[in-house]
Coordinates of C-alpha atoms and ligand atoms in Angstrom, one line a residue:
X1 CA -9.9 22.3 -15.7
X2 CA -6.2 22.0 -14.9
X3 CA -5.1 23.2 -11.5
X4 CA -2.4 22.4 -8.9
X5 CA -2.4 22.1 -5.2
X6 CA 0.6 22.6 -3.0
X7 CA 1.3 20.5 0.1
X8 CA 4.3 19.0 1.9
X9 CA 6.4 16.5 0.0
X10 CA 6.7 13.5 2.3
X11 CA 7.6 10.5 0.1
X12 CA 9.5 11.0 -3.1
X13 CA 8.7 10.0 -6.7
X14 CA 5.9 10.7 -9.2
X15 CA 2.5 9.0 -9.1
X16 CA 0.0 9.4 -12.0
X17 CA -3.4 8.0 -11.6
X18 CA -7.1 8.5 -11.1
X19 CA -8.3 9.8 -7.8
X20 CA -10.0 7.7 -5.2
X21 CA -11.6 9.9 -2.6
X22 CA -11.8 8.6 0.9
X23 CA -14.5 10.7 2.5
X24 CA -14.2 11.7 6.1
X25 CA -17.1 10.9 8.4
X26 CA -17.8 11.6 12.1
X27 CA -18.2 7.8 12.5
X28 CA -15.1 5.6 12.6
X29 CA -15.1 4.1 9.1
X30 CA -12.7 1.4 7.9
X31 CA -11.5 1.6 4.3
X32 CA -10.4 -1.6 2.6
X33 CA -11.0 -3.6 -0.5
X34 CA -13.1 -6.7 -0.4
X35 CA -12.8 -9.8 -2.5
X36 CA -15.3 -10.3 -5.4
X37 CA -17.1 -13.1 -3.5
X38 CA -17.8 -10.7 -0.7
X39 CA -19.7 -8.2 -2.9
X40 CA -23.2 -9.6 -2.2
X41 CA -22.6 -9.8 1.6
X42 CA -21.4 -6.2 1.7
X43 CA -24.4 -4.9 -0.3
X44 CA -26.6 -6.9 2.2
X45 CA -24.9 -5.2 5.1
X46 CA -25.7 -1.8 3.7
X47 CA -29.3 -2.9 3.0
X48 CA -29.8 -4.1 6.5
X49 CA -28.3 -0.9 8.0
X50 CA -30.6 1.2 5.8
X51 CA -33.7 -0.9 6.7
X52 CA -32.9 -0.6 10.3
X53 CA -32.8 3.2 10.0
X54 CA -36.0 3.2 8.0
X55 CA -37.7 1.2 10.7
X56 CA -36.3 3.5 13.4
X57 CA -37.6 6.6 11.7
X58 CA -41.0 5.0 11.0
X59 CA -41.3 4.1 14.6
X60 CA -40.4 7.7 15.5
X61 CA -43.2 8.9 13.2
X62 CA -45.7 6.6 14.8
X63 CA -44.7 7.6 18.3
X64 CA -44.6 11.3 17.5
X65 CA -46.7 13.2 20.0
X66 CA -49.7 15.0 18.5
X67 CA -48.4 18.4 19.6
X68 CA -44.9 17.9 18.1
X69 CA -43.7 20.7 15.8
X70 CA -44.7 20.3 12.2
X71 CA -41.0 20.8 11.2
X72 CA -40.1 17.6 13.0
X73 CA -42.5 15.5 11.1
X74 CA -41.4 17.1 7.8
X75 CA -37.8 16.4 8.7
X76 CA -38.5 12.7 9.3
X77 CA -40.2 12.6 5.9
X78 CA -37.1 14.1 4.3
X79 CA -34.8 11.6 5.9
X80 CA -37.0 8.7 4.9
X81 CA -37.1 10.0 1.4
X82 CA -33.3 10.4 1.3
X83 CA -32.9 6.8 2.5
X84 CA -34.9 5.5 -0.4
X85 CA -33.3 7.7 -3.0
X86 CA -31.7 5.8 -5.8
X87 CA -28.9 8.3 -6.0
X88 CA -27.7 7.0 -2.7
X89 CA -28.5 3.3 -2.8
X90 CA -27.6 2.8 -6.5
X91 CA -24.3 4.7 -6.0
X92 CA -23.3 2.6 -3.0
X93 CA -23.9 -0.6 -5.0
X94 CA -21.7 0.8 -7.7
X95 CA -18.7 1.4 -5.4
X96 CA -19.0 -2.0 -3.9
X97 CA -19.5 -3.9 -7.1
X98 CA -17.3 -1.9 -9.4
X99 CA -14.5 -0.9 -7.1
X100 CA -14.7 -3.5 -4.4
X101 CA -14.9 -1.0 -1.6
X102 CA -16.1 -2.3 1.7
X103 CA -19.6 -1.2 2.6
X104 CA -18.8 1.7 4.9
X105 CA -16.3 3.1 2.4
X106 CA -18.9 2.8 -0.4
X107 CA -21.4 4.6 1.7
X108 CA -19.2 7.5 2.6
X109 CA -17.9 7.8 -1.0
X110 CA -21.4 8.1 -2.3
X111 CA -22.3 10.6 0.4
X112 CA -19.5 12.7 -0.9
X113 CA -20.7 12.4 -4.5
X114 CA -24.3 13.3 -3.6
X115 CA -23.3 16.0 -1.2
X116 CA -21.4 17.8 -3.9
X117 CA -24.6 17.7 -6.1
X118 CA -26.4 19.4 -3.2
X119 CA -23.7 22.0 -2.9
X120 CA -24.2 23.0 -6.5
X121 CA -28.0 23.5 -6.1
X122 CA -29.3 27.0 -6.6
X123 CA -32.2 26.6 -4.2
X124 CA -31.0 27.3 -0.6
X125 CA -33.6 25.0 1.0
X126 CA -32.4 22.1 -1.2
X127 CA -28.8 23.0 -0.6
X128 CA -29.3 22.7 3.1
X129 CA -30.7 19.2 2.8
X130 CA -27.0 18.1 2.5
X131 CA -26.8 18.1 6.3
X132 CA -29.8 15.8 6.5
X133 CA -28.2 13.4 4.0
X134 CA -25.1 13.4 6.2
X135 CA -27.1 12.5 9.3
X136 CA -28.9 9.7 7.5
X137 CA -25.7 8.2 6.3
X138 CA -24.2 8.4 9.8
X139 CA -27.2 6.7 11.2
X140 CA -26.8 3.9 8.7
X141 CA -23.1 3.6 9.6
X142 CA -23.8 3.5 13.3
X143 CA -26.4 0.7 12.6
X144 CA -23.9 -1.2 10.5
X145 CA -21.4 -1.0 13.3
X146 CA -23.8 -2.5 15.8
X147 CA -25.5 -4.9 13.4
X148 CA -22.5 -6.8 12.0
X149 CA -18.8 -6.9 12.0
X150 CA -17.3 -5.5 8.8
X151 CA -15.6 -8.1 6.6
X152 CA -12.0 -8.0 7.7
X153 CA -9.5 -7.9 4.9
X154 CA -7.6 -11.1 4.7
X155 CA -3.9 -10.5 5.2
X156 CA -2.9 -13.5 3.2
X157 CA -4.8 -12.6 0.0
X158 CA -2.6 -11.8 -2.9
X159 CA -4.2 -8.3 -3.1
X160 CA -1.8 -6.3 -5.1
X161 CA -2.4 -8.5 -8.2
X162 CA -6.0 -9.5 -7.8
X163 CA -7.4 -6.0 -7.1
X164 CA -5.6 -4.4 -10.0
X165 CA -7.0 -7.1 -12.1
X166 CA -10.5 -6.9 -10.7
X167 CA -11.0 -3.2 -10.7
X168 CA -13.6 -2.8 -13.4
X169 CA -14.5 -0.2 -16.0
X170 CA -11.9 2.2 -17.3
X171 CA -9.8 1.9 -14.2
X172 CA -8.9 -1.7 -14.9
X173 CA -5.3 -0.8 -15.9
X174 CA -5.1 2.7 -14.5
X175 CA -3.2 3.3 -11.3
X176 CA -5.2 4.8 -8.5
X177 CA -4.2 7.6 -6.1
X178 CA -5.8 8.1 -2.8
X179 CA -7.1 11.5 -1.8
X180 CA -8.4 12.1 1.7
X181 CA -8.9 14.7 4.3
X182 CA -6.9 12.7 6.8
X183 CA -5.9 9.0 7.2
X184 CA -5.3 7.4 10.5
X185 CA -2.2 5.2 10.8
X186 CA -4.6 2.3 11.1
X187 CA -6.2 3.3 7.8
X188 CA -2.8 3.4 6.3
X189 CA -2.1 -0.1 7.3
X190 CA -5.3 -1.3 5.6
X191 CA -4.0 0.4 2.4
X192 CA -0.5 -0.8 2.8
X193 CA -0.9 -3.8 0.6
X194 CA -3.3 -2.2 -1.8
X195 CA -3.1 -0.9 -5.3
X196 CA -2.6 2.8 -4.7
X197 CA 0.2 4.5 -6.5
X198 CA 0.2 7.6 -4.3
X199 CA -1.4 9.5 -1.5
X200 CA -2.6 13.1 -0.9
X201 CA -4.1 14.3 2.4
X202 CA -5.4 17.7 3.5
X203 CA -3.7 17.6 6.8
X204 CA -0.5 16.2 8.4
X205 CA 3.1 17.2 8.8
X206 CA 6.3 15.7 7.4
X207 CA 6.8 13.4 10.4
X208 CA 3.2 12.7 11.2
X209 CA 2.6 8.9 11.4
X210 CA 0.5 8.9 8.3
X211 CA 3.4 10.4 6.4
X212 CA 5.8 7.8 8.0
X213 CA 3.6 4.9 6.9
X214 CA 3.3 6.4 3.4
X215 CA 7.1 6.6 3.2
X216 CA 7.4 3.0 4.3
X217 CA 5.2 2.0 1.4
X218 CA 7.7 3.5 -1.0
X219 CA 5.1 5.4 -2.9
X220 CA 4.9 9.2 -3.6
X221 CA 2.8 11.1 -1.0
X222 CA 1.9 14.7 -0.3
X223 CA 0.3 15.8 3.0
X224 CA -0.9 19.1 4.3
X225 CA -2.5 19.8 0.9
X226 CA -5.3 21.8 2.7
X227 CA -8.5 21.5 0.6
X228 CA -7.3 18.7 -1.8
X229 CA -10.1 16.4 -0.8
X230 CA -12.6 19.2 -1.5
X231 CA -11.1 20.2 -4.8
X232 CA -10.3 16.8 -6.3
X233 CA -13.3 14.8 -7.6
X234 CA -13.7 11.1 -7.7
X235 CA -11.9 9.7 -10.8
X236 CA -10.1 13.0 -11.7
X237 CA -6.7 12.4 -13.2
X238 CA -4.1 13.4 -10.6
X239 CA -0.3 13.7 -10.7
X240 CA 1.5 13.6 -7.3
X241 CA 5.0 15.0 -7.2
X242 CA 6.3 13.5 -4.0
X243 CA 9.6 15.5 -4.3
X244 CA 8.1 19.0 -4.5
X245 CA 4.7 18.5 -2.9
X246 CA 2.8 19.6 -6.0
X247 CA -0.4 17.8 -6.9
X248 CA -1.6 18.5 -10.5
X249 CA -5.3 17.8 -11.1
X250 CA -6.8 17.2 -14.5
X251 CA -3.4 17.9 -16.2
X252 CA -2.9 19.0 -19.8
X253 CA -1.1 16.6 -22.2
X254 CA 2.1 18.6 -21.9
X255 CA 2.1 18.2 -18.1
X256 CA 1.4 14.5 -18.5
X257 CA 4.3 14.1 -20.9
X258 CA 6.7 16.0 -18.6
X259 CA 5.8 14.0 -15.5
X260 CA 5.8 10.7 -17.5
X261 CA 9.4 11.6 -18.4
X262 CA 10.3 12.4 -14.7
X263 CA 8.7 9.1 -13.6
X264 CA 11.0 7.2 -15.9
X265 CA 14.0 9.2 -14.6
X266 CA 13.1 8.2 -11.0
X267 CA 12.8 4.6 -12.1
X268 CA 16.3 4.7 -13.7
X269 CA 17.8 6.3 -10.5
X270 CA 16.2 3.4 -8.5
X271 CA 17.8 0.8 -10.8
X272 CA 21.2 2.6 -10.5
X273 CA 21.0 2.6 -6.7
X274 CA 20.0 -1.1 -6.7
X275 CA 23.6 -1.9 -7.8
X276 CA 24.7 -0.8 -4.3
X277 CA 22.7 -3.5 -2.6
X278 CA 25.6 -5.7 -1.7
X279 CA 28.2 -3.0 -1.2
X280 CA 29.2 -2.6 2.4
X281 CA 28.4 0.9 3.8
X282 CA 31.9 2.2 4.5
X283 CA 33.0 5.8 4.1
X284 CA 36.0 6.9 2.1
X285 CA 38.1 7.0 5.3
X286 CA 37.0 3.5 6.3
X287 CA 34.3 4.1 8.8
X288 CA 31.8 1.2 8.8
X289 CA 28.2 2.5 9.0
X290 CA 25.3 0.4 10.1
X291 CA 22.1 1.0 8.0
X292 CA 19.0 -0.5 9.7
X293 CA 15.4 -0.6 8.8
X294 CA 12.3 0.9 10.5
X295 CA 9.3 -1.4 10.2
X296 CA 5.6 -1.2 11.2
X297 CA 4.5 -4.8 10.8
X298 CA 6.2 -8.2 11.2
X299 CA 5.8 -9.0 7.5
X300 CA 7.9 -5.9 6.7
X301 CA 11.1 -7.5 7.9
X302 CA 11.6 -9.6 4.7
X303 CA 11.4 -6.5 2.6
X304 CA 13.9 -4.8 4.9
X305 CA 16.4 -7.6 4.2
X306 CA 15.8 -7.3 0.5
X307 CA 16.5 -3.6 0.7
X308 CA 19.9 -4.2 2.2
X309 CA 19.2 -3.5 5.9
X310 CA 21.6 -5.2 8.3
X311 CA 18.9 -5.3 11.0
X312 CA 15.7 -3.7 12.2
X313 CA 16.6 -0.6 14.2
X314 CA 12.9 0.2 15.0
X315 CA 9.9 -2.1 15.0
X316 CA 7.0 0.3 15.8
X317 CA 5.1 -2.4 17.7
X318 CA 2.0 -0.1 18.3
X319 CA 0.8 -0.9 14.8
X320 CA -0.1 -4.4 16.2
X321 CA -2.4 -2.6 18.7
X322 CA -4.3 -0.3 16.3
X323 CA -7.7 -0.5 14.6
X324 CA -8.8 -3.4 16.9
X325 CA -11.7 -1.5 18.6
X326 CA -9.8 -1.5 21.9
X327 CA -9.2 -5.3 22.0
X328 CA -5.4 -5.5 22.5
X329 CA -3.3 -8.4 21.2
X330 CA -2.6 -10.9 23.9
X331 CA 0.8 -12.3 24.8
X332 CA 0.7 -15.2 22.4
X333 CA -0.5 -13.1 19.5
X334 CA 2.3 -10.6 20.1
X335 CA 4.9 -13.4 20.6
X336 CA 3.9 -14.8 17.2
X337 CA 4.2 -11.4 15.6
X338 CA 7.7 -10.7 17.0
X339 CA 8.8 -14.2 16.1
X340 CA 7.7 -13.5 12.5
X341 CA 9.7 -10.3 12.4
X342 CA 12.8 -12.1 13.8
X343 CA 12.5 -15.0 11.4
X344 CA 12.1 -12.5 8.5
X345 CA 15.5 -10.9 9.4
X346 CA 17.3 -14.3 9.0
X347 CA 19.6 -13.9 12.0
X348 CA 20.0 -10.1 11.8
X349 CA 19.1 -8.2 15.0
X350 CA 15.6 -6.8 15.6
X351 CA 15.0 -3.8 17.8
X352 CA 11.4 -3.9 19.1
X353 CA 10.1 -0.7 20.6
X354 CA 7.4 -1.1 23.2
X355 CA 4.0 0.3 22.3
X356 CA 3.9 4.0 21.5
X357 CA 0.3 5.0 21.1
X358 CA -1.2 8.4 21.8
X359 CA -0.9 11.8 20.1
X360 CA -1.2 11.2 16.4
X361 CA -1.2 7.4 16.8
X362 CA -4.5 6.7 18.4
X363 CA -5.5 3.1 18.9
X364 CA -8.7 3.8 17.0
X365 CA -9.9 6.8 15.2
X366 CA -11.5 9.4 17.5
X367 CA -9.5 8.5 20.6
X368 CA -7.2 11.4 20.3
X369 CA -10.0 14.0 20.5
X370 CA -10.5 13.4 24.2
X371 CA -7.2 14.8 25.3
X372 CA -6.3 18.4 25.8
X373 CA -2.9 18.2 24.2
X374 CA -2.2 14.7 23.1
X375 CA 1.5 15.2 22.2
X376 CA 2.2 16.1 25.8
X377 CA -0.2 13.6 27.3
X378 CA -0.4 10.0 28.1
X379 CA 1.5 8.5 25.3
X380 CA 4.4 6.0 24.7
X381 CA 6.1 4.8 28.0
X382 CA 3.6 6.9 30.0
X383 CA 0.8 4.9 28.6
X384 CA 2.6 1.6 29.2
X385 CA 3.5 2.5 32.8
X386 CA -0.1 3.5 33.5
X387 CA -1.2 -0.1 32.8
X388 CA 1.6 -2.4 34.1
X389 CA -0.3 -5.6 33.4
X390 CA -0.7 -4.6 29.7
X391 CA 2.9 -3.5 29.6
X392 CA 4.2 -6.8 31.0
X393 CA 2.1 -8.8 28.6
X394 CA 4.2 -7.1 25.8
X395 CA 7.4 -7.5 27.7
X396 CA 6.8 -11.2 28.2
X397 CA 6.0 -11.6 24.5
X398 CA 9.3 -9.9 23.5
X399 CA 11.4 -11.8 26.0
X400 CA 9.9 -15.1 24.7
X401 CA 10.6 -14.1 21.1
X402 CA 14.2 -13.2 22.1
X403 CA 14.8 -17.0 22.5
X404 CA 14.6 -17.2 18.7
X405 CA 17.1 -14.5 17.6
X406 CA 18.9 -11.3 18.4
X407 CA 16.5 -8.9 20.0
X408 CA 16.9 -5.4 21.4
X409 CA 14.2 -3.9 23.5
X410 CA 13.6 -0.1 23.1
X411 CA 11.5 2.2 25.3
X412 CA 9.9 5.3 23.9
X413 CA 9.8 8.8 25.4
X414 CA 11.5 8.3 28.7
X415 CA 12.2 11.6 30.5
X416 CA 12.5 10.8 34.3
X417 CA 14.8 8.6 36.2
X418 CA 11.8 7.2 38.1
X419 CA 10.3 6.2 34.7
X420 CA 13.5 4.3 33.9
X421 CA 13.5 2.6 37.2
X422 CA 9.8 1.6 36.9
X423 CA 10.4 0.4 33.3
X424 CA 13.4 -1.8 34.2
X425 CA 11.5 -3.2 37.3
X426 CA 8.7 -4.2 34.9
X427 CA 11.2 -6.0 32.7
X428 CA 12.6 -8.0 35.7
X429 CA 9.0 -8.8 36.8
X430 CA 8.1 -10.0 33.3
X431 CA 11.1 -12.3 33.3
X432 CA 10.2 -13.6 36.8
X433 CA 6.7 -14.3 35.6
X434 CA 8.0 -16.3 32.7
X435 CA 10.3 -18.2 35.0
X436 CA 7.4 -19.0 37.3
X437 CA 5.5 -20.5 34.3
X438 CA 8.7 -22.3 33.1
X439 CA 8.4 -20.5 29.8
X440 CA 11.7 -20.1 27.9
X441 CA 12.9 -16.6 27.1
X442 CA 16.1 -15.0 25.8
X443 CA 18.5 -12.2 26.5
X444 CA 17.8 -8.7 25.3
X445 CA 19.8 -5.5 25.0
X446 CA 17.9 -2.7 26.6
X447 CA 17.7 0.7 25.0
X448 CA 16.2 4.1 25.6
X449 CA 14.8 6.4 22.9
X450 CA 16.1 9.9 23.3
X451 CA 13.2 12.0 22.0
X452 CA 12.5 14.5 24.8
X453 CA 14.9 17.3 25.4
X454 CA 15.1 16.3 29.1
X455 CA 16.4 12.9 28.1
X456 CA 19.0 14.4 25.8
X457 CA 20.2 16.8 28.4
X458 CA 20.6 14.1 31.1
X459 CA 21.8 11.5 28.6
X460 CA 24.8 10.5 30.8
X461 CA 22.4 9.3 33.5
X462 CA 20.4 7.4 30.9
X463 CA 23.6 5.6 29.8
X464 CA 24.1 4.2 33.3
X465 CA 20.9 2.2 32.9
X466 CA 20.9 1.2 29.2
X467 CA 23.0 -0.8 26.7
X468 CA 22.2 1.5 23.8
X469 CA 20.4 4.7 22.8
X470 CA 18.2 5.5 19.8
X471 CA 17.6 9.1 18.9
X472 CA 14.0 9.7 17.9
X473 CA 14.4 13.0 16.0
X474 CA 10.7 13.2 15.0
X475 CA 9.7 13.8 18.6
X476 CA 13.0 15.4 19.7
X477 CA 12.5 18.2 17.1
X478 CA 8.8 18.4 18.0
X479 CA 9.5 18.9 21.7
X480 CA 12.6 21.0 21.4
X481 CA 11.1 23.5 19.0
X482 CA 7.5 23.2 20.3
X483 CA 6.2 22.2 16.9
X484 CA 3.3 19.8 16.6
X485 CA 4.8 17.3 14.1
X486 CA 1.4 16.6 12.6
X487 CA 0.2 20.2 12.2
X488 CA 0.8 21.5 8.7
X489 CA 0.2 25.0 9.9
X490 CA 3.6 25.0 11.7
X491 CA 5.4 22.6 9.4
X492 CA 7.7 25.4 8.1
X493 CA 9.1 25.7 11.6
X494 CA 9.9 22.0 11.9
X495 CA 13.7 22.2 11.4
X496 CA 16.1 19.3 11.9
X497 CA 19.0 21.8 11.2
X498 CA 18.1 24.1 14.1
X499 CA 21.3 24.5 16.1
X500 CA 19.5 23.6 19.3
X501 CA 18.4 20.2 17.8
X502 CA 21.9 19.6 16.4
X503 CA 23.6 20.3 19.7
X504 CA 21.3 17.9 21.5
X505 CA 22.0 15.2 18.9
X506 CA 25.8 15.9 19.0
X507 CA 25.9 15.6 22.7
X508 CA 24.0 12.4 22.8
X509 CA 26.3 10.8 20.2
X510 CA 29.4 12.1 22.1
X511 CA 28.1 10.8 25.4
X512 CA 27.5 7.3 23.9
X513 CA 30.9 7.2 22.3
X514 CA 32.6 8.2 25.5
X515 CA 31.1 5.2 27.3
X516 CA 31.5 2.8 24.3
X517 CA 27.7 2.4 24.0
X518 CA 25.9 2.3 20.6
X519 CA 23.8 5.3 19.6
X520 CA 21.5 4.9 16.7
X521 CA 19.1 7.4 15.1
X522 CA 15.7 6.1 14.1
X523 CA 13.7 9.3 13.4
X524 CA 13.0 10.4 9.8
X525 CA 16.2 12.6 9.8
X526 CA 18.2 9.3 9.7
X527 CA 16.7 8.5 6.2
X528 CA 17.1 12.0 4.8
X529 CA 20.0 12.0 2.3
X530 CA 20.4 15.7 2.8
X531 CA 21.3 15.0 6.4
X532 CA 23.6 12.0 6.0
X533 CA 26.9 13.9 5.9
X534 CA 26.1 16.1 8.7
X535 CA 25.1 13.2 10.9
X536 CA 28.3 11.3 9.9
X537 CA 30.2 14.5 10.8
X538 CA 28.5 14.5 14.2
X539 CA 29.8 11.0 14.8
X540 CA 26.7 9.0 14.1
X541 CA 27.5 5.5 12.9
X542 CA 24.1 3.7 13.1
X543 CA 21.1 4.9 11.1
X544 CA 17.6 3.4 11.0
X545 CA 15.2 4.4 8.3
X546 CA 12.5 3.1 5.9
X547 CA 13.9 0.4 3.8
X548 CA 13.2 2.4 0.6
X549 CA 15.7 5.0 1.7
X550 CA 18.6 2.7 2.6
X551 CA 20.4 2.7 -0.8
X552 CA 20.3 6.4 -1.3
X553 CA 21.7 6.9 2.2
X554 CA 24.3 4.3 1.5
X555 CA 25.4 6.2 -1.7
X556 CA 26.0 9.3 0.5
X557 CA 28.0 7.2 3.0
X558 CA 30.2 5.8 0.2
X559 CA 30.9 9.4 -1.0
X560 CA 31.8 10.8 2.3
X561 CA 35.2 11.3 4.0
X562 CA 34.4 12.0 7.6
X563 CA 37.9 13.5 8.3
X564 CA 37.0 16.5 6.1
X565 CA 33.7 17.4 7.9
X566 CA 34.9 18.8 11.3
X567 CA 35.1 22.5 10.5
X568 CA 31.7 22.6 8.6
X569 CA 30.0 20.6 11.3
X570 CA 31.3 23.0 14.0
X571 CA 29.8 25.9 12.0
X572 CA 26.5 24.1 11.7
X573 CA 26.4 23.6 15.5
X574 CA 26.9 27.3 15.9
X575 CA 24.2 28.1 13.3
X576 CA 26.7 29.8 11.0
X577 CA 27.1 27.5 8.0
X578 CA 25.1 26.7 4.8
X579 CA 23.2 23.4 5.1
X580 CA 24.9 21.8 2.1
X581 CA 28.0 19.9 3.0
X582 CA 31.1 21.2 1.3
X583 CA 33.4 18.4 2.3
X584 CA 33.4 15.0 0.6
Ligands
PEP601 C1 10.8 9.5 16.6 O1 10.1 10.2 17.4 O2 11.7 10.0 16.0 C2 10.5 8.1 16.4 C3 11.3 7.3 15.7 O3 9.4 7.6 17.0 P1 7.9 7.8 16.4 O4 8.1 8.5 15.0 O5 7.3 6.5 16.2 O6 7.3 8.7 17.4
MG602 MG1 8.8 9.1 18.8

């Protein structure tokens, strides 16, 4: 049956493919593809986990006191029966063997499949056994976590090609789209090099980090699609319209044809834009504009150069810290990662932002739940300053890497002068520690992110301390308008054009210009072609965005005459003008 689901469009383009459902589980489950030679080992891991649970339950049966309630014994019997059920075990094998899912993913996928069968049962008693099945699977997952390390995906494997080739059955040549309740940023990194043609998640806002990573992958994505993961079934045909946020499920042939046509149009537009790759980004009136890239991993820098970036304006270093079960990267590991990013940029500058975990970027899944209000909690620079030894490890790694190329060091979420002073003192200390060890290090330009209204309002004091500023609109909008950026329920109130936001941005740019210091913008607004003219009109000359957006923004730059924007921009700041720029 054809139906459509509406969510938030976060990464443009059209994806057509079969659905791969990533089930959510209360246990922290990694999702990644394995290599064919790992299939047996993965099946064995599930078998061991299941056997351990069987033994545990049998032991409980034996040790059950004689006066234990009858229901308890019956429940153990049910759990043991479910554990042996072919529907569960056979299905898990299928996902591992046929789809090359890792063991935990296979288990939760099969749980989803069988749980739906339970949902459809008429008998209420049987229907309620779904909860038992979930408990049994979670027990297995917990055992697997303790029993053996999951097979980690090898970063160097030429995944994109081999997996597409190796996916069996009717999916062999069919693109796959991922449908999930939620995906952590760490999950997204696992999927980054995979075969998926698009993403849909039930939750998330336009600038949630899951959306940001999806955008960086350059594939269509829709978030905040509410019940998508409940309504879509494994292997359903799905069309994701990343421009309008519409997800069509089980589409008719007419819809297929229409979207197939649109997909080709998007491709043609991409090819047209590619011609601008070597054109300098200069406005009609001769203003030279710097177009930089946002990256999440060191290996992304080469793609940034290929996309025409003249540097990295934001390396979100926290992605090096995620999904490692709390074991943080040491100085050498970080140093190597930063050097890789620098080498990839071939002499162009790299702005490394110190770790910004917390809120919707937990180190591992589940971490965020412990906080009352994570967006206002111990995140970003607050997290770093709370653990100076960890912070200096990162600073030393960056300073060492700076001996190999142009490096800027950027600090997230500063709000107080005492935070600035503590931060700069830590930089001095890190340098002194390297000197004491006679380890070479290089010069860095120091920058502050302006992403809290307090920082924007007191920007002139910030400028006394820093060489440059970078406006983080994702957070600046979140904190100015009191909108949780990852909550789809308030996504309609998330407004980059709100006059309060525009005035803060305008003031920061003007303050930087007055002191001759560079002001960049690295939030998602910088890569939004609908915002380019307005930002140019506000005086912005440095934009950092996902590489995939650079050429479209460049096209806007080439078409703009900033001398004609003043009146319209003034009206926008007063909240009295239509959003579309009239001047060109
Ligand atoms: C921002 O807040 O705009 C920003 C670039 O930082 P992040 O999205 O990583 O919080
Ligand atoms: Mg931010």
